[in-house]
Amino acid sequence: MSTADAVFGALRPLVDGIAATFGRSCEVVLHDYRDPERSVAAVAGSVTGREVGDAMSEIGLRVLAAGTEARNEVGYLTRAQDGRLLKCTTLPLHDVDGTLIGALCINIDVSAINRATGVLSDLLGLSVVAETPVPTTDFSGELDQVLESLIERAERINAVPASALGRDQRLELVRSLNDAGVFALRGAPARVAKRLGISRTGLYNDLATVKKDSEQP
């Protein structure tokens, strides 16, 4: 048995225990990054609706891209695609040699608490602090859908289809996908190139430009 297998074996019982402790508003997901397209190795709770064998979200892609530099992200907010507010914690898992092998994620649906806070503030006549915009995360469980969500976001910003983006706009999209960790996945360049309506050579040229720009002082 490898060290990674031992880590996942030890953590699986904790998944159910943590979820049971926090109740039905909590979901715990154990990711095995050795298979990004089927990274969900264990799950308890149903906040995002994911199942064993599902792919990682864009949050996981970002952690995967960070590799050995990945660090704990505790208590950050995001929204599910149906608008529910989630408070999440992502704990990267490393092998004995420091290699990133997965992550333990805790997602808590705080929508009801958020609504209750608003109602209580109204009843007590307290001023309501303006809500800070929170990013939406695609938890579909399908890697192709996660990639599609990232590209659609760029389409909405630019108000044109991805295939009609100008070169500067396309470079910005490729930069955002690179920052999101998309290109750390096997086969991702071919998928993205097809979606953008360009050749893989064209995409690799764009990636080279993006990386060169990032290296400039």
PDB file of C-alpha atoms in Angstrom:
ATOM      1  CA  MET A   1       0.000   0.000   0.000  1.00  0.00           C
ATOM      2  CA  SER A   2       1.333   3.446  -0.931  1.00  0.00           C
ATOM      3  CA  THR A   3       1.541   6.306   1.553  1.00  0.00           C
ATOM      4  CA  ALA A   4      -1.210   8.126  -0.378  1.00  0.00           C
ATOM      5  CA  ASP A   5      -3.514   5.101  -0.086  1.00  0.00           C
ATOM      6  CA  ALA A   6      -2.830   5.004   3.640  1.00  0.00           C
ATOM      7  CA  VAL A   7      -3.715   8.709   3.972  1.00  0.00           C
ATOM      8  CA  PHE A   8      -7.036   8.266   2.170  1.00  0.00           C
ATOM      9  CA  GLY A   9      -7.789   5.107   4.115  1.00  0.00           C
ATOM     10  CA  ALA A  10      -7.262   6.931   7.393  1.00  0.00           C
ATOM     11  CA  LEU A  11      -9.380   9.932   6.378  1.00  0.00           C
ATOM     12  CA  ARG A  12     -12.428   8.107   4.983  1.00  0.00           C
ATOM     13  CA  PRO A  13     -13.954   7.407   8.438  1.00  0.00           C
ATOM     14  CA  LEU A  14     -13.534  11.083   9.334  1.00  0.00           C
ATOM     15  CA  VAL A  15     -15.692  12.171   6.402  1.00  0.00           C
ATOM     16  CA  ASP A  16     -18.867  10.679   7.886  1.00  0.00           C
ATOM     17  CA  GLY A  17     -17.921  11.747  11.406  1.00  0.00           C
ATOM     18  CA  ILE A  18     -17.396  15.417  10.566  1.00  0.00           C
ATOM     19  CA  ALA A  19     -20.584  15.617   8.490  1.00  0.00           C
ATOM     20  CA  ALA A  20     -22.631  13.973  11.257  1.00  0.00           C
ATOM     21  CA  THR A  21     -21.212  16.376  13.837  1.00  0.00           C
ATOM     22  CA  PHE A  22     -22.325  19.490  11.948  1.00  0.00           C
ATOM     23  CA  GLY A  23     -25.656  18.108  10.705  1.00  0.00           C
ATOM     24  CA  ARG A  24     -27.582  18.244   7.447  1.00  0.00           C
ATOM     25  CA  SER A  25     -26.238  21.658   6.429  1.00  0.00           C
ATOM     26  CA  CYS A  26     -22.722  20.210   6.217  1.00  0.00           C
ATOM     27  CA  GLU A  27     -21.022  18.240   3.473  1.00  0.00           C
ATOM     28  CA  VAL A  28     -17.549  16.725   3.631  1.00  0.00           C
ATOM     29  CA  VAL A  29     -15.759  15.675   0.453  1.00  0.00           C
ATOM     30  CA  LEU A  30     -12.484  13.748   0.212  1.00  0.00           C
ATOM     31  CA  HIS A  31     -10.672  14.309  -3.104  1.00  0.00           C
ATOM     32  CA  ASP A  32      -7.993  12.088  -4.612  1.00  0.00           C
ATOM     33  CA  TYR A  33      -6.129  14.281  -7.102  1.00  0.00           C
ATOM     34  CA  ARG A  34      -4.393  11.316  -8.708  1.00  0.00           C
ATOM     35  CA  ASP A  35      -7.524  11.042 -10.872  1.00  0.00           C
ATOM     36  CA  PRO A  36      -8.820  14.631 -11.341  1.00  0.00           C
ATOM     37  CA  GLU A  37     -11.770  13.626 -13.518  1.00  0.00           C
ATOM     38  CA  ARG A  38     -12.991  11.234 -10.801  1.00  0.00           C
ATOM     39  CA  SER A  39     -11.425  12.918  -7.796  1.00  0.00           C
ATOM     40  CA  VAL A  40     -14.291  12.505  -5.307  1.00  0.00           C
ATOM     41  CA  ALA A  41     -13.154   9.494  -3.269  1.00  0.00           C
ATOM     42  CA  ALA A  42     -15.654   9.843  -0.422  1.00  0.00           C
ATOM     43  CA  VAL A  43     -18.537  12.187   0.408  1.00  0.00           C
ATOM     44  CA  ALA A  44     -20.976  12.633   3.273  1.00  0.00           C
ATOM     45  CA  GLY A  45     -23.843  15.119   3.173  1.00  0.00           C
ATOM     46  CA  SER A  46     -25.516  16.595   0.108  1.00  0.00           C
ATOM     47  CA  VAL A  47     -24.860  20.330   0.072  1.00  0.00           C
ATOM     48  CA  THR A  48     -23.452  20.326  -3.472  1.00  0.00           C
ATOM     49  CA  GLY A  49     -25.024  17.064  -4.592  1.00  0.00           C
ATOM     50  CA  ARG A  50     -21.768  15.438  -5.574  1.00  0.00           C
ATOM     51  CA  GLU A  51     -21.138  11.697  -5.521  1.00  0.00           C
ATOM     52  CA  VAL A  52     -18.146   9.377  -5.400  1.00  0.00           C
ATOM     53  CA  GLY A  53     -16.473   9.370  -8.812  1.00  0.00           C
ATOM     54  CA  ASP A  54     -17.369  12.980  -9.661  1.00  0.00           C
ATOM     55  CA  ALA A  55     -14.765  15.444 -10.904  1.00  0.00           C
ATOM     56  CA  MET A  56     -13.283  18.285  -8.900  1.00  0.00           C
ATOM     57  CA  SER A  57     -14.714  21.817  -9.037  1.00  0.00           C
ATOM     58  CA  GLU A  58     -12.827  24.900 -10.186  1.00  0.00           C
ATOM     59  CA  ILE A  59     -11.715  25.310  -6.565  1.00  0.00           C
ATOM     60  CA  GLY A  60     -10.026  21.927  -6.811  1.00  0.00           C
ATOM     61  CA  LEU A  61      -8.444  22.889 -10.119  1.00  0.00           C
ATOM     62  CA  ARG A  62      -6.896  25.937  -8.455  1.00  0.00           C
ATOM     63  CA  VAL A  63      -5.521  23.833  -5.595  1.00  0.00           C
ATOM     64  CA  LEU A  64      -4.196  21.216  -8.022  1.00  0.00           C
ATOM     65  CA  ALA A  65      -2.389  23.906 -10.022  1.00  0.00           C
ATOM     66  CA  ALA A  66      -0.747  25.200  -6.821  1.00  0.00           C
ATOM     67  CA  GLY A  67       0.835  21.775  -6.278  1.00  0.00           C
ATOM     68  CA  THR A  68       3.311  21.696  -3.424  1.00  0.00           C
ATOM     69  CA  GLU A  69       2.518  25.367  -2.722  1.00  0.00           C
ATOM     70  CA  ALA A  70      -1.153  24.610  -1.949  1.00  0.00           C
ATOM     71  CA  ARG A  71      -2.137  25.822   1.506  1.00  0.00           C
ATOM     72  CA  ASN A  72      -5.206  25.563   3.745  1.00  0.00           C
ATOM     73  CA  GLU A  73      -8.103  27.805   2.729  1.00  0.00           C
ATOM     74  CA  VAL A  74     -10.389  28.165   5.734  1.00  0.00           C
ATOM     75  CA  GLY A  75     -13.868  29.683   5.944  1.00  0.00           C
ATOM     76  CA  TYR A  76     -14.131  31.272   2.489  1.00  0.00           C
ATOM     77  CA  LEU A  77     -17.513  32.009   0.922  1.00  0.00           C
ATOM     78  CA  THR A  78     -18.867  30.912  -2.432  1.00  0.00           C
ATOM     79  CA  ARG A  79     -22.270  30.345  -3.967  1.00  0.00           C
ATOM     80  CA  ALA A  80     -23.723  27.201  -5.449  1.00  0.00           C
ATOM     81  CA  GLN A  81     -25.248  27.669  -8.889  1.00  0.00           C
ATOM     82  CA  ASP A  82     -28.730  27.781  -7.366  1.00  0.00           C
ATOM     83  CA  GLY A  83     -27.701  30.833  -5.310  1.00  0.00           C
ATOM     84  CA  ARG A  84     -27.188  29.208  -1.914  1.00  0.00           C
ATOM     85  CA  LEU A  85     -24.406  30.744   0.162  1.00  0.00           C
ATOM     86  CA  LEU A  86     -21.743  28.264   1.245  1.00  0.00           C
ATOM     87  CA  LYS A  87     -18.961  28.605   3.788  1.00  0.00           C
ATOM     88  CA  CYS A  88     -16.118  26.315   2.753  1.00  0.00           C
ATOM     89  CA  THR A  89     -12.784  25.027   3.956  1.00  0.00           C
ATOM     90  CA  THR A  90     -10.264  23.276   1.708  1.00  0.00           C
ATOM     91  CA  LEU A  91      -7.387  21.385   3.312  1.00  0.00           C
ATOM     92  CA  PRO A  92      -4.759  20.139   0.816  1.00  0.00           C
ATOM     93  CA  LEU A  93      -3.302  16.693   1.494  1.00  0.00           C
ATOM     94  CA  HIS A  94       0.387  15.995   0.850  1.00  0.00           C
ATOM     95  CA  ASP A  95       2.368  12.784   0.614  1.00  0.00           C
ATOM     96  CA  VAL A  96       5.466  12.265   2.770  1.00  0.00           C
ATOM     97  CA  ASP A  97       7.628  13.841   0.049  1.00  0.00           C
ATOM     98  CA  GLY A  98       5.415  16.935  -0.159  1.00  0.00           C
ATOM     99  CA  THR A  99       3.567  15.885  -3.325  1.00  0.00           C
ATOM    100  CA  LEU A 100      -0.038  17.146  -3.445  1.00  0.00           C
ATOM    101  CA  ILE A 101      -2.293  14.071  -3.478  1.00  0.00           C
ATOM    102  CA  GLY A 102      -5.750  15.410  -2.666  1.00  0.00           C
ATOM    103  CA  ALA A 103      -7.846  17.583  -0.401  1.00  0.00           C
ATOM    104  CA  LEU A 104     -10.373  17.340   2.395  1.00  0.00           C
ATOM    105  CA  CYS A 105     -13.188  19.841   1.841  1.00  0.00           C
ATOM    106  CA  ILE A 106     -15.921  20.966   4.226  1.00  0.00           C
ATOM    107  CA  ASN A 107     -18.911  22.837   2.779  1.00  0.00           C
ATOM    108  CA  ILE A 108     -21.594  24.331   5.006  1.00  0.00           C
ATOM    109  CA  ASP A 109     -24.817  25.806   3.645  1.00  0.00           C
ATOM    110  CA  VAL A 110     -25.220  29.081   5.555  1.00  0.00           C
ATOM    111  CA  SER A 111     -28.112  30.423   3.455  1.00  0.00           C
ATOM    112  CA  ALA A 112     -30.685  29.846   6.207  1.00  0.00           C
ATOM    113  CA  ILE A 113     -28.459  31.533   8.785  1.00  0.00           C
ATOM    114  CA  ASN A 114     -27.914  34.433   6.397  1.00  0.00           C
ATOM    115  CA  ARG A 115     -31.677  34.848   5.881  1.00  0.00           C
ATOM    116  CA  ALA A 116     -32.347  34.591   9.619  1.00  0.00           C
ATOM    117  CA  THR A 117     -29.756  37.289  10.291  1.00  0.00           C
ATOM    118  CA  GLY A 118     -31.564  39.581   7.853  1.00  0.00           C
ATOM    119  CA  VAL A 119     -34.954  38.922   9.487  1.00  0.00           C
ATOM    120  CA  LEU A 120     -33.587  39.547  12.992  1.00  0.00           C
ATOM    121  CA  SER A 121     -31.898  42.752  11.835  1.00  0.00           C
ATOM    122  CA  ASP A 122     -35.230  43.968  10.428  1.00  0.00           C
ATOM    123  CA  LEU A 123     -37.097  43.096  13.628  1.00  0.00           C
ATOM    124  CA  LEU A 124     -34.524  44.833  15.801  1.00  0.00           C
ATOM    125  CA  GLY A 125     -34.275  47.848  13.518  1.00  0.00           C
ATOM    126  CA  LEU A 126     -30.575  47.297  12.927  1.00  0.00           C
ATOM    127  CA  SER A 127     -28.904  48.566   9.815  1.00  0.00           C
ATOM    128  CA  VAL A 128     -28.058  45.841   7.315  1.00  0.00           C
ATOM    129  CA  VAL A 129     -24.515  45.830   5.998  1.00  0.00           C
ATOM    130  CA  ALA A 130     -24.361  45.667   2.213  1.00  0.00           C
ATOM    131  CA  GLU A 131     -23.577  42.147   1.080  1.00  0.00           C
ATOM    132  CA  THR A 132     -20.153  41.636  -0.459  1.00  0.00           C
ATOM    133  CA  PRO A 133     -20.303  39.953  -3.890  1.00  0.00           C
ATOM    134  CA  VAL A 134     -19.462  36.251  -3.625  1.00  0.00           C
ATOM    135  CA  PRO A 135     -18.225  34.164  -6.598  1.00  0.00           C
ATOM    136  CA  THR A 136     -20.304  31.260  -7.893  1.00  0.00           C
ATOM    137  CA  THR A 137     -18.721  27.806  -8.106  1.00  0.00           C
ATOM    138  CA  ASP A 138     -19.781  25.002 -10.455  1.00  0.00           C
ATOM    139  CA  PHE A 139     -20.160  21.794  -8.420  1.00  0.00           C
ATOM    140  CA  SER A 140     -21.657  19.790 -11.297  1.00  0.00           C
ATOM    141  CA  GLY A 141     -19.279  16.861 -10.901  1.00  0.00           C
ATOM    142  CA  GLU A 142     -18.459  16.892 -14.633  1.00  0.00           C
ATOM    143  CA  LEU A 143     -15.092  18.350 -15.603  1.00  0.00           C
ATOM    144  CA  ASP A 144     -16.337  19.390 -19.044  1.00  0.00           C
ATOM    145  CA  GLN A 145     -19.127  21.368 -17.363  1.00  0.00           C
ATOM    146  CA  VAL A 146     -16.643  23.049 -15.015  1.00  0.00           C
ATOM    147  CA  LEU A 147     -14.551  24.118 -18.031  1.00  0.00           C
ATOM    148  CA  GLU A 148     -17.707  25.294 -19.781  1.00  0.00           C
ATOM    149  CA  SER A 149     -18.708  27.413 -16.772  1.00  0.00           C
ATOM    150  CA  LEU A 150     -15.312  29.129 -16.756  1.00  0.00           C
ATOM    151  CA  ILE A 151     -15.533  29.885 -20.485  1.00  0.00           C
ATOM    152  CA  GLU A 152     -19.160  31.055 -20.251  1.00  0.00           C
ATOM    153  CA  ARG A 153     -18.093  33.487 -17.543  1.00  0.00           C
ATOM    154  CA  ALA A 154     -15.665  35.092 -20.011  1.00  0.00           C
ATOM    155  CA  GLU A 155     -18.389  35.158 -22.676  1.00  0.00           C
ATOM    156  CA  ARG A 156     -20.706  37.054 -20.327  1.00  0.00           C
ATOM    157  CA  ILE A 157     -17.978  39.556 -19.449  1.00  0.00           C
ATOM    158  CA  ASN A 158     -17.170  40.221 -23.107  1.00  0.00           C
ATOM    159  CA  ALA A 159     -20.755  39.809 -24.378  1.00  0.00           C
ATOM    160  CA  VAL A 160     -19.591  37.707 -27.335  1.00  0.00           C
ATOM    161  CA  PRO A 161     -19.187  33.949 -27.964  1.00  0.00           C
ATOM    162  CA  ALA A 162     -15.765  32.532 -27.122  1.00  0.00           C
ATOM    163  CA  SER A 163     -15.143  31.741 -30.783  1.00  0.00           C
ATOM    164  CA  ALA A 164     -15.622  35.439 -31.633  1.00  0.00           C
ATOM    165  CA  LEU A 165     -13.230  36.849 -29.033  1.00  0.00           C
ATOM    166  CA  GLY A 166     -10.520  39.178 -30.302  1.00  0.00           C
ATOM    167  CA  ARG A 167      -6.933  38.129 -29.672  1.00  0.00           C
ATOM    168  CA  ASP A 168      -6.515  40.312 -26.574  1.00  0.00           C
ATOM    169  CA  GLN A 169      -9.802  39.039 -25.145  1.00  0.00           C
ATOM    170  CA  ARG A 170      -8.844  35.444 -25.936  1.00  0.00           C
ATOM    171  CA  LEU A 171      -5.463  35.880 -24.264  1.00  0.00           C
ATOM    172  CA  GLU A 172      -7.225  37.199 -21.171  1.00  0.00           C
ATOM    173  CA  LEU A 173      -9.485  34.138 -21.178  1.00  0.00           C
ATOM    174  CA  VAL A 174      -6.520  31.768 -21.626  1.00  0.00           C
ATOM    175  CA  ARG A 175      -4.766  33.611 -18.780  1.00  0.00           C
ATOM    176  CA  SER A 176      -7.770  33.156 -16.489  1.00  0.00           C
ATOM    177  CA  LEU A 177      -8.031  29.458 -17.382  1.00  0.00           C
ATOM    178  CA  ASN A 178      -4.314  29.016 -16.744  1.00  0.00           C
ATOM    179  CA  ASP A 179      -4.618  30.783 -13.384  1.00  0.00           C
ATOM    180  CA  ALA A 180      -7.571  28.520 -12.559  1.00  0.00           C
ATOM    181  CA  GLY A 181      -5.369  25.467 -13.095  1.00  0.00           C
ATOM    182  CA  VAL A 182      -7.268  24.129 -16.108  1.00  0.00           C
ATOM    183  CA  PHE A 183      -4.176  23.277 -18.120  1.00  0.00           C
ATOM    184  CA  ALA A 184      -2.797  21.061 -15.373  1.00  0.00           C
ATOM    185  CA  LEU A 185      -5.340  18.482 -16.512  1.00  0.00           C
ATOM    186  CA  ARG A 186      -4.649  15.861 -19.131  1.00  0.00           C
ATOM    187  CA  GLY A 187      -6.488  16.636 -22.363  1.00  0.00           C
ATOM    188  CA  ALA A 188      -7.597  20.111 -21.270  1.00  0.00           C
ATOM    189  CA  PRO A 189      -5.773  22.010 -24.066  1.00  0.00           C
ATOM    190  CA  ALA A 190      -7.596  20.015 -26.754  1.00  0.00           C
ATOM    191  CA  ARG A 191     -10.957  20.634 -25.067  1.00  0.00           C
ATOM    192  CA  VAL A 192     -10.345  24.353 -24.654  1.00  0.00           C
ATOM    193  CA  ALA A 193      -8.996  24.785 -28.198  1.00  0.00           C
ATOM    194  CA  LYS A 194     -12.108  23.137 -29.625  1.00  0.00           C
ATOM    195  CA  ARG A 195     -14.393  25.345 -27.516  1.00  0.00           C
ATOM    196  CA  LEU A 196     -12.529  28.491 -28.630  1.00  0.00           C
ATOM    197  CA  GLY A 197     -12.582  27.444 -32.274  1.00  0.00           C
ATOM    198  CA  ILE A 198      -8.797  27.483 -32.665  1.00  0.00           C
ATOM    199  CA  SER A 199      -6.147  24.821 -33.269  1.00  0.00           C
ATOM    200  CA  ARG A 200      -4.174  23.288 -30.431  1.00  0.00           C
ATOM    201  CA  THR A 201      -1.091  24.952 -31.904  1.00  0.00           C
ATOM    202  CA  GLY A 202      -2.866  28.304 -31.663  1.00  0.00           C
ATOM    203  CA  LEU A 203      -3.779  27.615 -28.054  1.00  0.00           C
ATOM    204  CA  TYR A 204      -0.212  26.610 -27.175  1.00  0.00           C
ATOM    205  CA  ASN A 205       0.990  29.861 -28.771  1.00  0.00           C
ATOM    206  CA  ASP A 206      -1.487  31.786 -26.619  1.00  0.00           C
ATOM    207  CA  LEU A 207      -0.286  29.913 -23.525  1.00  0.00           C
ATOM    208  CA  ALA A 208       3.319  30.721 -24.343  1.00  0.00           C
ATOM    209  CA  THR A 209       2.412  34.407 -24.669  1.00  0.00           C
ATOM    210  CA  VAL A 210       0.542  34.361 -21.365  1.00  0.00           C
ATOM    211  CA  LYS A 211       3.441  32.704 -19.547  1.00  0.00           C
ATOM    212  CA  LYS A 212       5.971  35.059 -21.105  1.00  0.00           C
ATOM    213  CA  ASP A 213       3.889  38.080 -20.014  1.00  0.00           C
ATOM    214  CA  SER A 214       3.657  36.709 -16.465  1.00  0.00           C
ATOM    215  CA  GLU A 215       7.427  36.382 -16.264  1.00  0.00           C
ATOM    216  CA  GLN A 216       8.048  40.010 -17.188  1.00  0.00           C
ATOM    217  CA  PRO A 217       8.792  42.338 -14.238  1.00  0.00           C
TER     218      PRO A 217
END
